[in-house]
mmCIF file of C-alpha atoms in Angstrom:
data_model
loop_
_atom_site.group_PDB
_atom_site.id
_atom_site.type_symbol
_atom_site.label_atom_id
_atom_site.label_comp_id
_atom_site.label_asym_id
_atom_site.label_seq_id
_atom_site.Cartn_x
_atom_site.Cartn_y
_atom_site.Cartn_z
ATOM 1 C CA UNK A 1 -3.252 16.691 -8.633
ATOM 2 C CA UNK A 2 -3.504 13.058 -8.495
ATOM 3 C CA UNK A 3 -5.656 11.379 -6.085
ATOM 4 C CA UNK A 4 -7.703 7.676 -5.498
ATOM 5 C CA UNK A 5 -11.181 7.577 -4.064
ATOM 6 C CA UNK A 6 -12.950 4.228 -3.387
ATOM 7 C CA UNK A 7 -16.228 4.965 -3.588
ATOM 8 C CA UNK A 8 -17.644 2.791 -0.217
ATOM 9 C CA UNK A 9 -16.034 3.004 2.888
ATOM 10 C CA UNK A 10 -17.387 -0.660 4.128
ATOM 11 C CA UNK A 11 -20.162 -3.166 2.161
ATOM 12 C CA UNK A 12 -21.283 -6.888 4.168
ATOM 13 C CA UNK A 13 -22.757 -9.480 2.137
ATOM 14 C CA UNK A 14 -23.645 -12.756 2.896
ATOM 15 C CA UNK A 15 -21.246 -15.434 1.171
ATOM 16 C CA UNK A 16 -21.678 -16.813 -2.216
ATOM 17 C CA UNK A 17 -23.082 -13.194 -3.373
ATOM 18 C CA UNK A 18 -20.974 -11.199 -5.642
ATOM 19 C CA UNK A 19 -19.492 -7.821 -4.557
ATOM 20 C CA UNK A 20 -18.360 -5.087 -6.429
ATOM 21 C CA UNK A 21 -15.803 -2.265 -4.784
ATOM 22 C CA UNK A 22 -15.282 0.755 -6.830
ATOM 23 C CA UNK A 23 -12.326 3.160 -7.831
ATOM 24 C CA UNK A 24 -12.322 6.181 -9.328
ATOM 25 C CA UNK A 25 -8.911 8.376 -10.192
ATOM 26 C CA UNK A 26 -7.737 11.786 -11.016
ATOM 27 C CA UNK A 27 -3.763 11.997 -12.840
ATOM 28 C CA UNK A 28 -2.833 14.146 -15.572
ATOM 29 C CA UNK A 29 0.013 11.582 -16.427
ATOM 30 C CA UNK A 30 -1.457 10.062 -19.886
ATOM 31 C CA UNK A 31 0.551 6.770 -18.965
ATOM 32 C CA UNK A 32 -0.001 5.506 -15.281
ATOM 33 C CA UNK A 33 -0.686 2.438 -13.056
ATOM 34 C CA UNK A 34 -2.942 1.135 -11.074
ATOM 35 C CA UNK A 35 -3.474 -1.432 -8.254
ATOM 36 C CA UNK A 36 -5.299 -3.212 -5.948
ATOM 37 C CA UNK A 37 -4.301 -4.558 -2.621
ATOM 38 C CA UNK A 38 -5.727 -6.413 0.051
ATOM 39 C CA UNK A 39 -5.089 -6.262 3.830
ATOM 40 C CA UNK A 40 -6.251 -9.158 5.800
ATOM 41 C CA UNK A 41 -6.687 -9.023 9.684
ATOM 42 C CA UNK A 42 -2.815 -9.697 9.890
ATOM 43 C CA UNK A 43 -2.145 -6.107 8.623
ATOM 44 C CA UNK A 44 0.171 -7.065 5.857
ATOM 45 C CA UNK A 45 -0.933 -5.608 2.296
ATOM 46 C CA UNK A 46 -1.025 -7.853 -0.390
ATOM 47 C CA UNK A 47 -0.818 -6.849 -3.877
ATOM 48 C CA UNK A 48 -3.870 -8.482 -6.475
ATOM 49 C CA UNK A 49 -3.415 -6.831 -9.907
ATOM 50 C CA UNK A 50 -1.339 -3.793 -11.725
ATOM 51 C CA UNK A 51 -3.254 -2.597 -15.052
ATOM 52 C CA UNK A 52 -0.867 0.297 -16.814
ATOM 53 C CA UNK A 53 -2.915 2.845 -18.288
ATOM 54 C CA UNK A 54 -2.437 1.464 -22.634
ATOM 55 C CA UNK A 55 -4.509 -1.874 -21.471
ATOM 56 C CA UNK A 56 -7.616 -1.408 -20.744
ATOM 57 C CA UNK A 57 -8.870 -5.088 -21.220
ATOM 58 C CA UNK A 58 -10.453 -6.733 -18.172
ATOM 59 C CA UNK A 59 -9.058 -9.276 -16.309
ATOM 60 C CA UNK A 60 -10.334 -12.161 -14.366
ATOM 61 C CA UNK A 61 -7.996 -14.591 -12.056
ATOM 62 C CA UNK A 62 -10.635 -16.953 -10.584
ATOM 63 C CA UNK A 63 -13.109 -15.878 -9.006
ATOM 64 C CA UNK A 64 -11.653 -12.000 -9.358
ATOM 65 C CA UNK A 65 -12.359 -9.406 -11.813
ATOM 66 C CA UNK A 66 -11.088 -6.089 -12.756
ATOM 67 C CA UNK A 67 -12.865 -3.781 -14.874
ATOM 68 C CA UNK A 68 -10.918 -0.457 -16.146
ATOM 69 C CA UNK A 69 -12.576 2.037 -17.983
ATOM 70 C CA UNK A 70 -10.189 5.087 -18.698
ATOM 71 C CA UNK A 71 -13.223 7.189 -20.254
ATOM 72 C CA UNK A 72 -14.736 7.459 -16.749
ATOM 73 C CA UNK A 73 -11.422 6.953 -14.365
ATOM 74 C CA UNK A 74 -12.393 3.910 -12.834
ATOM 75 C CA UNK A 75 -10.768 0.889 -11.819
ATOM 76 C CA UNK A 76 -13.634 -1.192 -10.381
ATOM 77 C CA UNK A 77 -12.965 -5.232 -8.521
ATOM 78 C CA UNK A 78 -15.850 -7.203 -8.242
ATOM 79 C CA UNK A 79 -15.338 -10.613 -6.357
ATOM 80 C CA UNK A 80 -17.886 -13.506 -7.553
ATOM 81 C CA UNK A 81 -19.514 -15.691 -4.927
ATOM 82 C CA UNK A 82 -17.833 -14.333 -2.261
ATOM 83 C CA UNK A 83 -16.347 -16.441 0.610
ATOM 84 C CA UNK A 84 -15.552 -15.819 3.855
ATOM 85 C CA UNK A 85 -11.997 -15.571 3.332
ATOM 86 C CA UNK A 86 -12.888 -12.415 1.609
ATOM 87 C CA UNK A 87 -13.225 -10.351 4.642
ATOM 88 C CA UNK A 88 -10.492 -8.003 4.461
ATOM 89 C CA UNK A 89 -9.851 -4.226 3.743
ATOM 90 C CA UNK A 90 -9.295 -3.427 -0.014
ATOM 91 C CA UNK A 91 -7.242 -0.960 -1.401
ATOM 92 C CA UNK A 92 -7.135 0.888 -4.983
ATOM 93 C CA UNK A 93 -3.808 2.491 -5.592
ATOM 94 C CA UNK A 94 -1.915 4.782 -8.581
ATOM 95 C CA UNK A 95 1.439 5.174 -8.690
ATOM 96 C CA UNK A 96 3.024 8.882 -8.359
ATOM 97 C CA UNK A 97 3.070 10.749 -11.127
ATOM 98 C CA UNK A 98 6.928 10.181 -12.740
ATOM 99 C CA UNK A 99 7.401 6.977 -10.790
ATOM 100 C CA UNK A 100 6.642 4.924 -13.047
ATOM 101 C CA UNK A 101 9.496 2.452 -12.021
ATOM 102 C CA UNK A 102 8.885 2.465 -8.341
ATOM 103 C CA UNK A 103 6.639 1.503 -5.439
ATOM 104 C CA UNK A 104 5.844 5.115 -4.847
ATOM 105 C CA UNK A 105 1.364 4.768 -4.694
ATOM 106 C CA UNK A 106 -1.816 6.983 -3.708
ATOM 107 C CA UNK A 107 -3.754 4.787 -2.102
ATOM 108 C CA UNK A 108 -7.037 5.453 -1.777
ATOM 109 C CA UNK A 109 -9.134 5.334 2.035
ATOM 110 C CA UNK A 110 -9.857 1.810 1.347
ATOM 111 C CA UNK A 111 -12.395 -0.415 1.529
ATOM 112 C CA UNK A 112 -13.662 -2.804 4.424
ATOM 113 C CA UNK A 113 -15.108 -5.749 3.134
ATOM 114 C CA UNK A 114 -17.350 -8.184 5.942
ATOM 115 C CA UNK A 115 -18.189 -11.185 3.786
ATOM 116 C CA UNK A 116 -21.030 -13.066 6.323
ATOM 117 C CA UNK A 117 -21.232 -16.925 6.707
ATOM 118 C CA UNK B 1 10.990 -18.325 3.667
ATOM 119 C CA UNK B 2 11.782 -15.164 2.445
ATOM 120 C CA UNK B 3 9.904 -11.997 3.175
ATOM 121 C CA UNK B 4 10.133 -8.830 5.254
ATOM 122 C CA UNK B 5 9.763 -8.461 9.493
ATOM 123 C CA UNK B 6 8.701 -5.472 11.533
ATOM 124 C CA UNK B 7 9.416 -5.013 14.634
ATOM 125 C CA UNK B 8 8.345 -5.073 17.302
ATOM 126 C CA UNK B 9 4.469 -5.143 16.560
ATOM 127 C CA UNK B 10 3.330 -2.804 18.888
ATOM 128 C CA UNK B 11 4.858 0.088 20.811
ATOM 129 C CA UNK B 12 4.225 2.492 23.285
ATOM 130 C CA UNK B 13 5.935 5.709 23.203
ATOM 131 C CA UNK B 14 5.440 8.993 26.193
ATOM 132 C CA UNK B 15 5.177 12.364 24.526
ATOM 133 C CA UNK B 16 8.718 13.843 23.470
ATOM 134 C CA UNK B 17 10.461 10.545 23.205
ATOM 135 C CA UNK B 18 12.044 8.887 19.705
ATOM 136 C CA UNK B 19 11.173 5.593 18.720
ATOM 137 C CA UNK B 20 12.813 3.033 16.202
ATOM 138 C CA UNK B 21 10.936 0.931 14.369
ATOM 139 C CA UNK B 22 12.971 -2.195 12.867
ATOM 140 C CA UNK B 23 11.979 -3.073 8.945
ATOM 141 C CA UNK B 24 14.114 -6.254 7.682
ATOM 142 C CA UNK B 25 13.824 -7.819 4.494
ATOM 143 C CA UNK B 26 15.200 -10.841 2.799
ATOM 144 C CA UNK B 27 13.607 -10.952 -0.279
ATOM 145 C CA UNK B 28 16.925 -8.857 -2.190
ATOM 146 C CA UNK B 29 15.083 -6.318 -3.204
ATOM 147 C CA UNK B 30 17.079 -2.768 -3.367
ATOM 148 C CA UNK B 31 13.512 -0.529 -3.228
ATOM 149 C CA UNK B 32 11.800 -0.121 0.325
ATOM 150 C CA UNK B 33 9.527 1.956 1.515
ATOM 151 C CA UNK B 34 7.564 2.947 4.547
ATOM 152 C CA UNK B 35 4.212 4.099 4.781
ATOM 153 C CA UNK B 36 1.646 5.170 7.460
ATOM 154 C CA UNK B 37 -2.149 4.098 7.521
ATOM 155 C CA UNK B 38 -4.437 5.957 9.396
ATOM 156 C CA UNK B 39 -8.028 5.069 9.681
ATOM 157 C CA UNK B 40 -10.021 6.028 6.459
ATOM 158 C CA UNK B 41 -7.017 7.444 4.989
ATOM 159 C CA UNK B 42 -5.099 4.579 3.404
ATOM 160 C CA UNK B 43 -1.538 4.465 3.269
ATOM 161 C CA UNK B 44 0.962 7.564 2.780
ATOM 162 C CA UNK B 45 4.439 7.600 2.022
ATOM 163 C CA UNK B 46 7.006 8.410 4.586
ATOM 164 C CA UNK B 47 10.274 7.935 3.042
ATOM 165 C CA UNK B 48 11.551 5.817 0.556
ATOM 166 C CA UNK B 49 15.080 4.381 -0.655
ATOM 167 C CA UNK B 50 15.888 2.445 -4.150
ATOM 168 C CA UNK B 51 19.547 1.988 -3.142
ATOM 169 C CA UNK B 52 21.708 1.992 -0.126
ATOM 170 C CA UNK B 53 22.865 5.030 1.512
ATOM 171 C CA UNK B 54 20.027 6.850 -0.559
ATOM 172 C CA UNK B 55 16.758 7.747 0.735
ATOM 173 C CA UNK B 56 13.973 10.447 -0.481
ATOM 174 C CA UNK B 57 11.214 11.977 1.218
ATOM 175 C CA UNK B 58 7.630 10.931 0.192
ATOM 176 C CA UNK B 59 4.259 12.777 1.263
ATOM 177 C CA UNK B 60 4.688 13.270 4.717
ATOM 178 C CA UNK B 61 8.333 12.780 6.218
ATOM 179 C CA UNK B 62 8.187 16.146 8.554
ATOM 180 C CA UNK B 63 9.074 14.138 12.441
ATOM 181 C CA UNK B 64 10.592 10.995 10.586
ATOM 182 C CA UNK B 65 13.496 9.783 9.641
ATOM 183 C CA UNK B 66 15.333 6.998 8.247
ATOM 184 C CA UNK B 67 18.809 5.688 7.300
ATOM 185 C CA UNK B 68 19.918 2.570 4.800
ATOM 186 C CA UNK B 69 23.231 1.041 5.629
ATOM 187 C CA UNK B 70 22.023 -2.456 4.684
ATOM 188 C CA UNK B 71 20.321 -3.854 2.093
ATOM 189 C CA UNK B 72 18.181 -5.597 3.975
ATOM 190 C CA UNK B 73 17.400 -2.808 6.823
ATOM 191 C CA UNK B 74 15.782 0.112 6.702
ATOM 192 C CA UNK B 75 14.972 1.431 9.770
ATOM 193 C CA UNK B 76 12.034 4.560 10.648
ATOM 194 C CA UNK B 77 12.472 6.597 13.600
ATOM 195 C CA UNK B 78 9.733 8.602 14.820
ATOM 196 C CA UNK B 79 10.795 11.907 16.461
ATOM 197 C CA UNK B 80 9.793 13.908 19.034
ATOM 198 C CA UNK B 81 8.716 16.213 16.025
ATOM 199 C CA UNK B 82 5.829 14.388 14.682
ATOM 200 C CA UNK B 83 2.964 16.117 16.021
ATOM 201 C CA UNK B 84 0.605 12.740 15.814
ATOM 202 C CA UNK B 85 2.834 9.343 15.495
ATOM 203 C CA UNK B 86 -0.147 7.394 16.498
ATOM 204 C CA UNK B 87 -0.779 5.782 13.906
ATOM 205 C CA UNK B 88 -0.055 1.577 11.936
ATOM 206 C CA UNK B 89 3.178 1.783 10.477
ATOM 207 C CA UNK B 90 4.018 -0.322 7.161
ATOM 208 C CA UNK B 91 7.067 -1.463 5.446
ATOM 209 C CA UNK B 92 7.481 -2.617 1.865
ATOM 210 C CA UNK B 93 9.886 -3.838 -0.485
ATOM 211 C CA UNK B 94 9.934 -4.195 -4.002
ATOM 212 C CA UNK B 95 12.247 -5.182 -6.795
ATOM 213 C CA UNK B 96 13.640 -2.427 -9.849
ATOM 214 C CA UNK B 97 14.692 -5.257 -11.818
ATOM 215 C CA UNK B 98 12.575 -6.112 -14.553
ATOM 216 C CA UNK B 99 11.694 -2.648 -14.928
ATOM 217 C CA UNK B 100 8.206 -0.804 -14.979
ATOM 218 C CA UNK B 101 7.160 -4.818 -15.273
ATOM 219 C CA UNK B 102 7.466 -4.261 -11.421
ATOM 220 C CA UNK B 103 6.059 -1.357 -10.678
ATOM 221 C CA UNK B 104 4.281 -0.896 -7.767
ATOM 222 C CA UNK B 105 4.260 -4.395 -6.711
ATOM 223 C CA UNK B 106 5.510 -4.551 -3.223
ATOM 224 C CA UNK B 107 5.945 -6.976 -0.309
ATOM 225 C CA UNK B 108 4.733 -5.508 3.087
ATOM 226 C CA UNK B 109 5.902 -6.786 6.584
ATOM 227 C CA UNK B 110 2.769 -7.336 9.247
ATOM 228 C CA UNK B 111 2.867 -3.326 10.377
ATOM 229 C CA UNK B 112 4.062 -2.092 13.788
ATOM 230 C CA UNK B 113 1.356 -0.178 15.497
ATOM 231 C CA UNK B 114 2.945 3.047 18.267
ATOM 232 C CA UNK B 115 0.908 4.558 20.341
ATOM 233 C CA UNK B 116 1.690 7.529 21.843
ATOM 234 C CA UNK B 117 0.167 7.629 25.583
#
């Protein structure tokens, strides 16, 4: 069975600290993808990153990190100095098993993120 | 500017009556999708299509359904069978060209939200 659990349901910090949301993952597909979204207060997802299961480098796009780590199913996103801007719910995502071509996901519950000024 | 609308954004719907909810996209994209976020669940697939006048079911189409005559529409109606339509509804588009280089990245409109009073 393939499933997505992010780990808190909702974390506040105070801006300028860094915050770190966490994934974990269950598939038995030995090639897969995985995502992260973010929903701001407008209610439209947007998507942030898509690591396939073969590359599991980290990857940092400003001030935004990803950190996959296939030995212990986790696809962690840590934000550094976090801004106001921030504040948003944060979802961790794998594709259905034999979809590889699609926009077929398992998202997981999601994460609300209140970044304080 | 290209993109994809919902409408309308809200919606209030008396037990036992259908609903439509409009999803329109301009972005040319032949994949689209709709999904259904519930609070601390995260998104799950209703029904998607990857070409016109073709449509599968995802995780939980039982009360839905959908037809794609356009392109650019893709319409969800919500029957009198769903046993709890309250609920955000999302729509998404995404691209199959360029392969599993696309996977899983899709555009979402803003959401309609129905309540059933």
């Amino acid at each position: 069975a393939q499933k997505v659990t992010q780990v808190q349901t909702e974390i506040s910090v105070v801006e300028k600290e860094d915050v770190t949301l966490d994934c974990v993952y269950e598939t038995r597909d030995t090639t897969y993808y995985l995502f992260w979204y973010k929903q701001p207060p407008s209610g439209e997802l947007v998507f942030l990153i898509r690591r396939n299961s073969f590359d599991e480098q980290n990857e940092i796009s400003g001030r935004y990190s990803w950190n996959f780590q296939k030995s212990t199913s986790s696809f962690n996103f840590t934000i550094t100095a976090s801004q106001v801007v921030d504040s948003a719910v944060y979802f961790c995502a794998l594709n259905f098993s034999g979809s590889s071509n699609t926009g077929k996901l398992i998202f997981g519950q999601g994460t609300t993120l209140q970044v304080k000024p | 500017d290209g993109g994809i609308t919902q409408s309308p954004k809200y919606l209030f719907r008396k037990e036992g009556q259908n609903v439509t909810l409009s999803c329109e996209q301009n972005l040319n994209h032949d994949a689209m999708y709709w999904y259904r976020q519930d609070p601390g669940q995260g998104l799950r697939l209703i029904y998607y299509s990857q070409i016109v006048n073709d449509f599968q079911k995802g995780d939980i189409a039982e009360g839905y359904s959908v037809s794609r005559e356009k392109k650019e529409s893709f319409p969800l109606t919500v029957t009198s069978a769903q046993k709890n339509p309250t609920a955000f509804y999302l729509c998404a588009s995404s691209s199959t060209r360029g392969g599993l280089q696309r996977t899983g990245e899709l555009f979402f409109g803003e959401g309609s939200r129905l309540t059933v009073l």
